[in-house]
Tab-separated table of C-alpha atoms in Angstrom:
chain	number	residue	atom	x	y	z
I	1	UNK	CA	83.724	103.339	71.519
I	2	UNK	CA	87.219	103.864	72.890
I	3	UNK	CA	90.007	101.943	71.292
I	4	UNK	CA	90.949	98.718	73.071
I	5	UNK	CA	94.029	99.006	75.261
I	6	UNK	CA	96.560	96.235	75.702
I	7	UNK	CA	95.537	93.829	78.444
I	8	UNK	CA	98.797	93.943	80.363
I	9	UNK	CA	102.254	92.699	79.536
I	10	UNK	CA	103.020	89.101	78.879
I	11	UNK	CA	104.591	87.721	82.014
I	12	UNK	CA	107.354	85.157	81.460
I	13	UNK	CA	107.433	82.154	83.719
I	14	UNK	CA	109.794	82.831	86.574
I	15	UNK	CA	112.302	80.471	88.072
I	16	UNK	CA	111.019	78.789	91.209
I	17	UNK	CA	112.675	79.738	94.440
I	18	UNK	CA	113.408	77.350	97.275
I	19	UNK	CA	110.551	77.420	99.740
I	20	UNK	CA	111.267	77.638	103.416
I	21	UNK	CA	108.709	75.653	105.328
I	22	UNK	CA	107.368	77.285	108.466
I	23	UNK	CA	105.018	75.078	110.474
I	24	UNK	CA	101.620	76.401	111.379
I	25	UNK	CA	101.106	77.449	114.943
I	26	UNK	CA	97.813	77.364	116.816
I	27	UNK	CA	95.912	80.614	116.855
I	28	UNK	CA	97.178	82.871	119.642
I	29	UNK	CA	94.944	83.903	122.465
I	30	UNK	CA	93.220	87.025	121.233
I	31	UNK	CA	92.101	89.956	123.338
I	32	UNK	CA	88.489	91.046	123.262
I	33	UNK	CA	88.007	92.877	119.992
I	34	UNK	CA	86.282	96.268	120.125
I	35	UNK	CA	84.583	95.632	116.806
I	36	UNK	CA	81.136	96.305	115.483
I	37	UNK	CA	79.840	93.161	117.177
I	38	UNK	CA	79.966	95.014	120.475
I	39	UNK	CA	77.308	97.345	119.157
I	40	UNK	CA	74.748	94.536	119.131
I	41	UNK	CA	75.587	93.099	122.516
I	42	UNK	CA	77.792	90.139	121.576
I	43	UNK	CA	80.665	89.310	123.869
I	44	UNK	CA	84.036	88.571	122.297
I	45	UNK	CA	83.851	84.902	121.351
I	46	UNK	CA	86.919	82.621	121.554
I	47	UNK	CA	87.056	80.407	118.503
I	48	UNK	CA	88.234	76.818	119.010
I	49	UNK	CA	88.857	74.780	115.914
I	50	UNK	CA	86.089	72.375	116.851
I	51	UNK	CA	82.656	73.907	117.374
I	52	UNK	CA	80.588	71.920	119.891
I	53	UNK	CA	76.982	71.011	119.051
I	54	UNK	CA	74.528	73.722	120.181
I	55	UNK	CA	72.525	73.104	123.368
I	56	UNK	CA	68.726	72.941	123.435
I	57	UNK	CA	67.147	76.350	123.035
I	58	UNK	CA	64.552	75.661	125.741
I	59	UNK	CA	67.059	74.833	128.503
I	60	UNK	CA	69.290	77.163	130.461
I	61	UNK	CA	72.682	75.768	131.495
I	62	UNK	CA	73.756	76.975	134.914
I	63	UNK	CA	77.055	78.623	135.585
I	64	UNK	CA	77.089	81.445	133.032
I	65	UNK	CA	76.534	85.066	134.064
I	66	UNK	CA	74.263	86.942	131.678
I	67	UNK	CA	75.681	89.684	129.479
I	68	UNK	CA	74.357	93.089	130.326
I	69	UNK	CA	72.760	93.744	126.952
I	70	UNK	CA	72.084	90.280	125.493
I	71	UNK	CA	68.663	88.675	125.283
I	72	UNK	CA	68.163	85.782	127.778
I	73	UNK	CA	67.957	83.197	125.032
I	74	UNK	CA	71.220	84.497	123.544
I	75	UNK	CA	72.910	84.293	126.954
I	76	UNK	CA	72.004	80.623	127.229
I	77	UNK	CA	73.340	79.844	123.754
I	78	UNK	CA	76.596	81.722	124.385
I	79	UNK	CA	77.079	79.795	127.622
I	80	UNK	CA	77.533	76.528	125.719
I	81	UNK	CA	77.192	73.033	127.207
I	82	UNK	CA	77.519	72.375	130.920
I	83	UNK	CA	78.803	69.569	133.103
I	84	UNK	CA	82.185	68.152	134.054
I	85	UNK	CA	84.954	69.226	131.674
I	86	UNK	CA	82.824	71.538	129.496
I	87	UNK	CA	83.935	74.919	130.835
I	88	UNK	CA	86.432	75.416	127.981
I	89	UNK	CA	83.674	75.025	125.394
I	90	UNK	CA	81.659	78.004	126.599
I	91	UNK	CA	81.213	80.582	123.871
I	92	UNK	CA	80.853	83.314	126.464
I	93	UNK	CA	84.435	82.861	127.681
I	94	UNK	CA	85.746	83.313	131.216
I	95	UNK	CA	86.806	80.790	133.823
I	96	UNK	CA	85.583	79.716	137.256
I	97	UNK	CA	88.458	81.572	138.857
I	98	UNK	CA	87.546	84.908	137.342
I	99	UNK	CA	83.840	84.786	136.593
I	100	UNK	CA	81.240	86.259	138.886
I	101	UNK	CA	79.057	83.823	140.858
I	102	UNK	CA	76.535	81.977	138.749
I	103	UNK	CA	72.850	82.813	139.100
I	104	UNK	CA	70.573	79.984	140.190
I	105	UNK	CA	69.445	77.761	137.311
I	106	UNK	CA	66.101	78.488	135.715
I	107	UNK	CA	63.565	75.751	136.496
I	108	UNK	CA	62.911	73.405	133.573
I	109	UNK	CA	59.286	74.437	133.309
I	110	UNK	CA	60.091	78.143	132.888
I	111	UNK	CA	58.510	79.227	129.586
I	112	UNK	CA	60.772	80.597	126.888
I	113	UNK	CA	59.932	82.508	123.744
I	114	UNK	CA	60.725	80.452	120.643
I	115	UNK	CA	61.375	82.099	117.285
I	116	UNK	CA	58.112	83.249	115.755
I	117	UNK	CA	59.159	82.559	112.167
I	118	UNK	CA	57.766	79.151	111.204
I	119	UNK	CA	60.474	78.612	108.585
I	120	UNK	CA	63.179	79.468	111.134
I	121	UNK	CA	61.755	76.922	113.592
I	122	UNK	CA	61.803	74.351	110.807
I	123	UNK	CA	65.448	75.114	109.974
I	124	UNK	CA	66.473	74.933	113.631
I	125	UNK	CA	64.610	71.695	114.088
I	126	UNK	CA	66.313	70.040	111.147
I	127	UNK	CA	64.963	66.991	109.308
I	128	UNK	CA	62.637	64.534	110.988
I	129	UNK	CA	62.195	60.800	110.794
I	130	UNK	CA	64.161	57.697	111.687
I	131	UNK	CA	67.879	58.364	112.146
I	132	UNK	CA	67.782	62.158	111.746
I	133	UNK	CA	68.024	63.279	115.375
I	134	UNK	CA	71.725	64.051	115.069
I	135	UNK	CA	71.042	66.507	112.223
I	136	UNK	CA	68.974	68.921	114.298
I	137	UNK	CA	70.523	72.363	114.739
I	138	UNK	CA	68.474	73.024	117.881
I	139	UNK	CA	69.016	69.775	119.799
I	140	UNK	CA	72.170	67.783	120.527
I	141	UNK	CA	72.385	64.061	119.720
I	142	UNK	CA	70.789	61.741	122.258
I	143	UNK	CA	74.108	59.910	122.725
I	144	UNK	CA	77.668	61.229	122.799
I	145	UNK	CA	79.794	60.396	119.753
I	146	UNK	CA	82.008	57.312	120.126
I	147	UNK	CA	85.712	57.624	120.815
I	148	UNK	CA	87.737	60.039	122.932
I	149	UNK	CA	86.906	63.717	123.065
I	150	UNK	CA	89.420	65.625	120.895
I	151	UNK	CA	91.850	67.788	122.814
I	152	UNK	CA	92.412	71.347	121.672
I	153	UNK	CA	96.035	72.565	121.571
I	154	UNK	CA	97.257	74.519	124.553
I	155	UNK	CA	96.930	78.252	123.924
I	156	UNK	CA	100.037	80.250	123.216
I	157	UNK	CA	100.977	83.335	125.139
I	158	UNK	CA	99.485	86.471	123.604
I	159	UNK	CA	101.834	88.046	121.052
I	160	UNK	CA	103.748	91.134	122.034
I	161	UNK	CA	101.753	94.181	121.027
I	162	UNK	CA	102.940	95.783	117.831
I	163	UNK	CA	103.411	99.547	117.638
I	164	UNK	CA	100.388	101.252	116.091
I	165	UNK	CA	100.660	101.756	112.353
I	166	UNK	CA	100.695	105.185	110.787
I	167	UNK	CA	97.588	106.504	109.140
I	168	UNK	CA	94.734	108.840	109.842
I	169	UNK	CA	91.068	107.868	109.913
I	170	UNK	CA	88.670	109.932	107.819
I	171	UNK	CA	87.131	112.560	110.129
I	172	UNK	CA	83.496	111.790	110.864
I	173	UNK	CA	83.640	108.233	109.482
I	174	UNK	CA	81.889	105.760	111.780
I	175	UNK	CA	84.275	102.907	112.547
I	176	UNK	CA	85.644	100.751	115.372
I	177	UNK	CA	89.362	100.771	116.249
I	178	UNK	CA	90.977	97.333	116.268
I	179	UNK	CA	94.110	95.864	117.850
I	180	UNK	CA	97.260	95.741	115.779
I	181	UNK	CA	97.431	92.473	113.787
I	182	UNK	CA	99.805	89.837	115.176
I	183	UNK	CA	103.160	90.856	113.614
I	184	UNK	CA	104.464	87.283	113.535
I	185	UNK	CA	101.485	86.156	111.505
I	186	UNK	CA	101.649	89.219	109.278
I	187	UNK	CA	105.286	88.471	108.435
I	188	UNK	CA	104.631	84.800	107.732
I	189	UNK	CA	101.554	85.413	105.557
I	190	UNK	CA	103.395	88.136	103.641
I	191	UNK	CA	106.301	85.783	102.962
I	192	UNK	CA	104.105	82.885	101.873
I	193	UNK	CA	101.869	84.929	99.590
I	194	UNK	CA	104.868	86.398	97.793
I	195	UNK	CA	106.336	82.946	97.186
I	196	UNK	CA	102.940	81.813	95.862
I	197	UNK	CA	102.595	84.835	93.576
I	198	UNK	CA	106.112	84.518	92.166
I	199	UNK	CA	106.772	80.788	92.105
I	200	UNK	CA	103.378	79.107	91.731
I	201	UNK	CA	101.359	81.423	89.490
I	202	UNK	CA	103.948	83.865	88.060
I	203	UNK	CA	101.547	86.686	88.864
I	204	UNK	CA	103.532	89.806	88.070
I	205	UNK	CA	106.703	90.972	86.330
I	206	UNK	CA	109.626	92.276	88.338
I	207	UNK	CA	108.690	95.924	87.834
I	208	UNK	CA	105.395	95.416	89.691
I	209	UNK	CA	107.061	94.037	92.825
I	210	UNK	CA	106.948	97.331	94.716
I	211	UNK	CA	103.215	97.637	94.171
I	212	UNK	CA	102.664	94.077	95.348
I	213	UNK	CA	104.634	94.724	98.529
I	214	UNK	CA	102.873	98.047	99.075
I	215	UNK	CA	99.492	96.375	99.038
I	216	UNK	CA	100.336	94.902	102.483
I	217	UNK	CA	98.045	91.953	101.968
I	218	UNK	CA	99.511	90.085	104.943
I	219	UNK	CA	98.488	92.832	107.347
I	220	UNK	CA	95.125	93.063	105.598
I	221	UNK	CA	94.149	89.418	105.987
I	222	UNK	CA	95.543	88.903	109.499
I	223	UNK	CA	93.609	91.966	110.637
I	224	UNK	CA	90.392	90.764	109.023
I	225	UNK	CA	90.617	87.152	110.278
I	226	UNK	CA	92.130	87.177	113.790
I	227	UNK	CA	90.315	83.921	114.674
I	228	UNK	CA	91.938	81.846	111.899
I	229	UNK	CA	93.229	78.682	113.614
I	230	UNK	CA	96.378	78.340	111.455
I	231	UNK	CA	98.497	80.253	108.974
I	232	UNK	CA	97.177	78.021	106.198
I	233	UNK	CA	93.619	79.100	106.996
I	234	UNK	CA	94.768	82.695	106.601
I	235	UNK	CA	96.423	81.801	103.309
I	236	UNK	CA	93.083	80.617	101.921
I	237	UNK	CA	91.711	84.146	102.187
I	238	UNK	CA	94.986	85.779	101.155
I	239	UNK	CA	95.355	83.889	97.865
I	240	UNK	CA	91.747	84.613	96.927
I	241	UNK	CA	92.162	88.312	97.736
I	242	UNK	CA	95.310	88.594	95.619
I	243	UNK	CA	93.696	86.706	92.722
I	244	UNK	CA	90.634	88.970	92.778
I	245	UNK	CA	92.871	92.046	92.656
I	246	UNK	CA	94.860	90.595	89.765
I	247	UNK	CA	91.666	90.213	87.745
I	248	UNK	CA	90.580	93.752	88.615
I	249	UNK	CA	93.956	95.277	87.712
I	250	UNK	CA	94.780	93.305	84.567
I	251	UNK	CA	91.275	92.996	83.122
I	252	UNK	CA	89.533	96.153	84.324
I	253	UNK	CA	91.832	98.956	85.452
I	254	UNK	CA	95.413	99.721	86.426
I	255	UNK	CA	97.601	97.290	84.493
I	256	UNK	CA	96.270	97.224	80.945
I	257	UNK	CA	92.606	96.730	81.784
I	258	UNK	CA	89.845	98.004	79.547
I	259	UNK	CA	86.044	97.882	79.462
I	260	UNK	CA	86.262	96.712	75.852
I	261	UNK	CA	85.838	92.954	75.668
I	262	UNK	CA	85.724	92.628	79.441
I	263	UNK	CA	82.757	90.247	79.455
I	264	UNK	CA	84.587	87.585	77.479
I	265	UNK	CA	87.674	87.802	79.651
I	266	UNK	CA	85.680	87.589	82.877
I	267	UNK	CA	83.625	84.653	81.648
I	268	UNK	CA	86.698	82.609	80.794
I	269	UNK	CA	88.373	83.547	84.073
I	270	UNK	CA	85.249	82.519	85.980
I	271	UNK	CA	85.638	78.986	84.641
I	272	UNK	CA	88.758	78.751	86.802
I	273	UNK	CA	86.416	79.084	89.787
I	274	UNK	CA	83.400	77.245	88.386
I	275	UNK	CA	84.825	74.458	86.199
I	276	UNK	CA	83.645	73.875	82.670
I	277	UNK	CA	81.893	70.562	82.052
I	278	UNK	CA	82.262	69.864	78.367
I	279	UNK	CA	82.996	67.064	75.923
I	280	UNK	CA	86.340	65.204	76.055
I	281	UNK	CA	87.395	66.601	72.726
I	282	UNK	CA	87.250	70.240	73.897
I	283	UNK	CA	88.234	69.860	77.560
I	284	UNK	CA	92.042	69.952	76.902
I	285	UNK	CA	91.818	73.353	75.203
I	286	UNK	CA	89.895	74.764	78.168
I	287	UNK	CA	92.391	73.263	80.623
I	288	UNK	CA	95.250	74.858	78.720
I	289	UNK	CA	93.494	78.249	78.744
I	290	UNK	CA	93.526	78.327	82.555
I	291	UNK	CA	97.270	78.940	82.495
I	292	UNK	CA	97.235	81.473	79.684
I	293	UNK	CA	97.450	84.663	81.770
I	294	UNK	CA	98.236	85.685	85.375
I	295	UNK	CA	94.635	86.315	86.504
I	296	UNK	CA	93.448	82.888	85.392
I	297	UNK	CA	96.477	81.170	86.898
I	298	UNK	CA	95.826	82.973	90.175
I	299	UNK	CA	92.095	82.193	90.186
I	300	UNK	CA	92.697	78.520	89.473
I	301	UNK	CA	95.400	78.052	92.080
I	302	UNK	CA	93.617	80.027	94.814
I	303	UNK	CA	90.396	78.103	94.204
I	304	UNK	CA	92.218	74.766	94.287
I	305	UNK	CA	93.570	75.598	97.732
I	306	UNK	CA	90.174	76.877	98.889
I	307	UNK	CA	88.177	73.773	97.992
I	308	UNK	CA	90.603	71.545	99.901
I	309	UNK	CA	89.351	73.147	103.122
I	310	UNK	CA	85.875	74.445	102.263
I	311	UNK	CA	82.768	72.271	102.181
I	312	UNK	CA	80.935	71.931	98.840
I	313	UNK	CA	78.314	74.364	100.153
I	314	UNK	CA	80.937	76.953	101.101
I	315	UNK	CA	82.657	76.604	97.735
I	316	UNK	CA	79.390	77.068	95.862
I	317	UNK	CA	78.567	80.112	97.995
I	318	UNK	CA	81.890	81.662	97.021
I	319	UNK	CA	81.365	80.952	93.306
I	320	UNK	CA	77.975	82.660	93.512
I	321	UNK	CA	79.444	85.737	95.171
I	322	UNK	CA	82.222	85.935	92.588
I	323	UNK	CA	79.598	85.856	89.828
I	324	UNK	CA	77.963	88.803	91.571
I	325	UNK	CA	81.311	90.597	91.614
I	326	UNK	CA	81.886	89.994	87.922
I	327	UNK	CA	78.415	91.308	87.080
I	328	UNK	CA	79.277	94.508	88.951
I	329	UNK	CA	82.507	94.813	86.954
I	330	UNK	CA	80.494	94.559	83.745
I	331	UNK	CA	78.002	97.248	84.787
I	332	UNK	CA	80.791	99.694	85.555
I	333	UNK	CA	82.515	98.821	82.272
I	334	UNK	CA	79.305	99.430	80.313
I	335	UNK	CA	78.990	102.903	81.850
I	336	UNK	CA	82.619	103.635	80.980
I	337	UNK	CA	82.099	102.613	77.351
I	338	UNK	CA	79.068	104.911	77.013
I	339	UNK	CA	80.530	107.710	79.192
I	340	UNK	CA	77.496	107.437	81.469
I	341	UNK	CA	77.468	108.833	84.990
I	342	UNK	CA	74.800	106.895	86.898
I	343	UNK	CA	72.331	108.338	89.342
I	344	UNK	CA	73.436	107.956	92.935
I	345	UNK	CA	70.986	105.111	93.568
I	346	UNK	CA	72.184	103.380	90.399
I	347	UNK	CA	75.773	103.666	91.519
I	348	UNK	CA	74.908	102.194	94.924
I	349	UNK	CA	73.112	99.320	93.175
I	350	UNK	CA	76.238	98.611	91.130
I	351	UNK	CA	78.369	98.763	94.267
I	352	UNK	CA	76.256	96.066	95.903
I	353	UNK	CA	77.685	93.715	93.280
I	354	UNK	CA	81.103	95.232	92.562
I	355	UNK	CA	82.162	95.115	96.193
I	356	UNK	CA	84.030	93.199	98.891
I	357	UNK	CA	81.272	90.665	99.558
I	358	UNK	CA	83.276	87.540	98.522
I	359	UNK	CA	85.805	88.291	101.303
I	360	UNK	CA	83.644	88.385	104.468
I	361	UNK	CA	81.332	85.673	103.152
I	362	UNK	CA	84.132	83.081	103.604
I	363	UNK	CA	84.801	84.070	107.218
I	364	UNK	CA	83.574	80.675	108.443
I	365	UNK	CA	85.889	78.724	106.140
I	366	UNK	CA	88.850	80.816	107.262
I	367	UNK	CA	87.754	80.351	110.878
I	368	UNK	CA	87.654	76.560	110.505
I	369	UNK	CA	83.894	76.028	110.892
I	370	UNK	CA	80.783	76.226	108.716
I	371	UNK	CA	77.605	78.273	108.842
I	372	UNK	CA	74.955	75.815	107.563
I	373	UNK	CA	73.653	76.610	104.091
I	374	UNK	CA	70.029	77.027	105.204
I	375	UNK	CA	71.060	79.658	107.742
I	376	UNK	CA	73.390	81.454	105.329
I	377	UNK	CA	70.625	81.645	102.717
I	378	UNK	CA	68.039	83.216	105.013
I	379	UNK	CA	66.987	86.733	103.881
I	380	UNK	CA	68.028	88.210	107.222
I	381	UNK	CA	71.562	86.847	106.861
I	382	UNK	CA	71.743	87.934	103.236
I	383	UNK	CA	70.813	91.464	104.303
I	384	UNK	CA	73.585	91.499	106.915
I	385	UNK	CA	76.192	90.300	104.392
I	386	UNK	CA	75.014	92.751	101.716
I	387	UNK	CA	75.119	95.730	104.087
I	388	UNK	CA	78.599	94.726	105.274
I	389	UNK	CA	79.822	94.521	101.679
I	390	UNK	CA	78.231	97.840	100.773
I	391	UNK	CA	79.666	99.708	103.762
I	392	UNK	CA	83.197	98.351	103.310
I	393	UNK	CA	83.172	99.224	99.621
I	394	UNK	CA	82.212	102.838	100.323
I	395	UNK	CA	85.199	102.887	102.697
I	396	UNK	CA	87.306	102.023	99.648
I	397	UNK	CA	85.663	104.805	97.620
I	398	UNK	CA	86.502	107.337	100.326
I	399	UNK	CA	90.095	106.317	101.033
I	400	UNK	CA	90.986	105.853	97.341
I	401	UNK	CA	89.365	109.154	96.292
I	402	UNK	CA	92.585	111.156	95.829
I	403	UNK	CA	94.369	108.170	94.237
I	404	UNK	CA	91.645	107.822	91.615
I	405	UNK	CA	91.480	111.575	90.931
I	406	UNK	CA	95.200	111.463	90.118
I	407	UNK	CA	94.781	108.526	87.703
I	408	UNK	CA	94.161	108.974	83.968
I	409	UNK	CA	90.540	109.152	82.864
I	410	UNK	CA	87.445	109.461	85.023
I	411	UNK	CA	86.988	106.929	87.803
I	412	UNK	CA	83.524	106.548	89.220
I	413	UNK	CA	83.301	106.597	92.991
I	414	UNK	CA	80.549	107.724	95.315
I	415	UNK	CA	81.800	111.300	95.934
I	416	UNK	CA	82.305	111.858	92.189
I	417	UNK	CA	78.802	110.600	91.355
I	418	UNK	CA	77.185	112.663	94.121
I	419	UNK	CA	79.037	115.816	93.012
I	420	UNK	CA	77.883	115.475	89.415
I	421	UNK	CA	74.344	114.223	89.938
I	422	UNK	CA	73.430	116.436	92.898
I	423	UNK	CA	75.439	119.483	91.839
I	424	UNK	CA	77.518	119.666	95.014
I	425	UNK	CA	81.072	120.822	95.539
I	426	UNK	CA	83.744	118.159	95.798
I	427	UNK	CA	83.989	118.701	99.558
I	428	UNK	CA	80.228	118.581	100.173
I	429	UNK	CA	79.882	115.497	97.980
I	430	UNK	CA	82.656	113.761	99.910
I	431	UNK	CA	81.069	114.617	103.249
I	432	UNK	CA	77.713	113.340	102.037
I	433	UNK	CA	79.378	110.070	100.995
I	434	UNK	CA	80.657	109.755	104.564
I	435	UNK	CA	77.087	110.142	105.820
I	436	UNK	CA	75.892	107.419	103.432
I	437	UNK	CA	78.613	105.087	104.681
I	438	UNK	CA	77.614	105.768	108.280
I	439	UNK	CA	73.965	105.005	107.518
I	440	UNK	CA	74.980	101.695	105.949
I	441	UNK	CA	77.124	100.815	108.961
I	442	UNK	CA	74.318	101.531	111.419
I	443	UNK	CA	71.921	99.482	109.291
I	444	UNK	CA	74.416	96.609	109.229
I	445	UNK	CA	74.793	96.603	113.000
I	446	UNK	CA	71.031	96.785	113.565
I	447	UNK	CA	70.382	93.925	111.132
I	448	UNK	CA	73.065	91.804	112.801
I	449	UNK	CA	71.593	92.490	116.243
I	450	UNK	CA	68.115	91.497	115.097
I	451	UNK	CA	69.379	88.273	113.581
I	452	UNK	CA	71.483	87.367	116.626
I	453	UNK	CA	68.399	87.757	118.817
I	454	UNK	CA	66.092	85.814	116.473
I	455	UNK	CA	68.516	82.963	115.750
I	456	UNK	CA	71.062	82.770	118.587
I	457	UNK	CA	72.830	79.590	117.491
I	458	UNK	CA	76.606	79.422	118.006
I	459	UNK	CA	77.537	79.270	114.291
I	460	UNK	CA	75.210	82.193	113.527
I	461	UNK	CA	76.575	84.341	116.343
I	462	UNK	CA	80.137	83.449	115.409
I	463	UNK	CA	79.566	84.183	111.735
I	464	UNK	CA	78.006	87.564	112.519
I	465	UNK	CA	80.971	88.400	114.710
I	466	UNK	CA	83.355	87.255	111.968
I	467	UNK	CA	81.690	89.522	109.402
I	468	UNK	CA	81.829	92.459	111.849
I	469	UNK	CA	85.520	91.745	112.454
I	470	UNK	CA	86.146	91.764	108.703
I	471	UNK	CA	84.348	95.108	108.360
I	472	UNK	CA	86.566	96.663	111.018
I	473	UNK	CA	89.761	95.051	109.740
I	474	UNK	CA	89.014	96.311	106.236
I	475	UNK	CA	88.702	99.874	107.483
I	476	UNK	CA	91.903	99.603	109.499
I	477	UNK	CA	93.845	98.371	106.460
I	478	UNK	CA	92.614	101.312	104.384
I	479	UNK	CA	93.443	103.743	107.187
I	480	UNK	CA	96.985	102.452	107.630
I	481	UNK	CA	97.920	101.829	103.978
I	482	UNK	CA	99.582	105.170	103.377
I	483	UNK	CA	101.508	103.632	100.451
I	484	UNK	CA	98.255	103.570	98.473
I	485	UNK	CA	95.952	106.123	100.064
I	486	UNK	CA	95.939	109.709	101.293
I	487	UNK	CA	93.059	111.878	102.452
I	488	UNK	CA	91.759	114.917	100.570
I	489	UNK	CA	92.416	118.354	102.087
I	490	UNK	CA	88.805	118.928	103.134
I	491	UNK	CA	89.420	119.566	106.861
């Protein structure tokens, strides 16, 4: 086995800096996003902070023009509730002044096609029995909730468009261009995350500052979550992203990482996400261990912020996905220790775990709403999330290809594995990896379209759109991050 390498320098605690408080602003009005969601017929959905209860599936509210490619049942769900004062709650967007005339309402006795899956009908129906009517996902409560209807903040004027960032997309890579992230939000998130990294968790020594800045995490997260209602919602995702990268760098790769002993380090770090429940005599030693190195400090702090906003179900979902990620790290480390180059299918299996999945799976928390646990756990939704994670991770393989070739040792990525296992030239292997990515993207979009048609509830449609937005934002960050990435000379 290779000799263990040092696990990164000891980082002294840094002096806290005064923190300038910048109040959160409501989410700006966003233009329609030309993201992958458009491929399965979903209109751009405005995202208020308060999601209204879904209307009955068997009724068609008047006043909403149908989308050209959406199923009728999906059109009715996107239209939202109707009646005096409900126009602003429509998920389909638009206004009476600009919309086309409404078609006549469908008579109440017009038959509709309910979902054919018995388990899906049960989930949509919710629990039954005395006092459970308000818990149904398919039917609104019989009576309106007491008290005044909450008022959403007045929208801000759209931000001034930012100049397009430099960077070239990989030729032949299937992707969707996105608008430039809001520069005001990018600047604020970048400032806050640096204060957090330096003052709260003492994440890196001074000599790593340039690499931290070059990561451009503010641009990354604003581009992936344009519907976040506040800066603090964006910070939830940003802290978690930075903490995950700290674990990867310091435990696995760039900054002192090693496959030797990785399992023990990951297990102890995971307890910062999934707390240890032990006896009183041993709990203090565990608590002290959570501050013993930068990755654990970052995990603990980022998770503390996350659970203040997330529901228990959302927090448990994230812990599960991080366990998946850590298992993928361990598989790759085991291959490194034994100098094993996996078959292509084995590599793709590893990449389904060692991938970006924990990031898009929290899109509802960052958006200020929740996809119910029963709907998130459905096999169809799990397939959508898995395909999104797989496709975005191959994007990373392709854009980081030249960076990894220039690094010491052999780094496994999809083009490298294809070249060795299928005896192809570097160029042909890279081009084949592009084709695999494109297949995964098309499969993701098809699976999302099928699910949107089968279960057209507002939180489902919004979550699918959020995942598609993350997929496109992830690609755009890789394309524009010329500090980290450059393309091979294959064209």
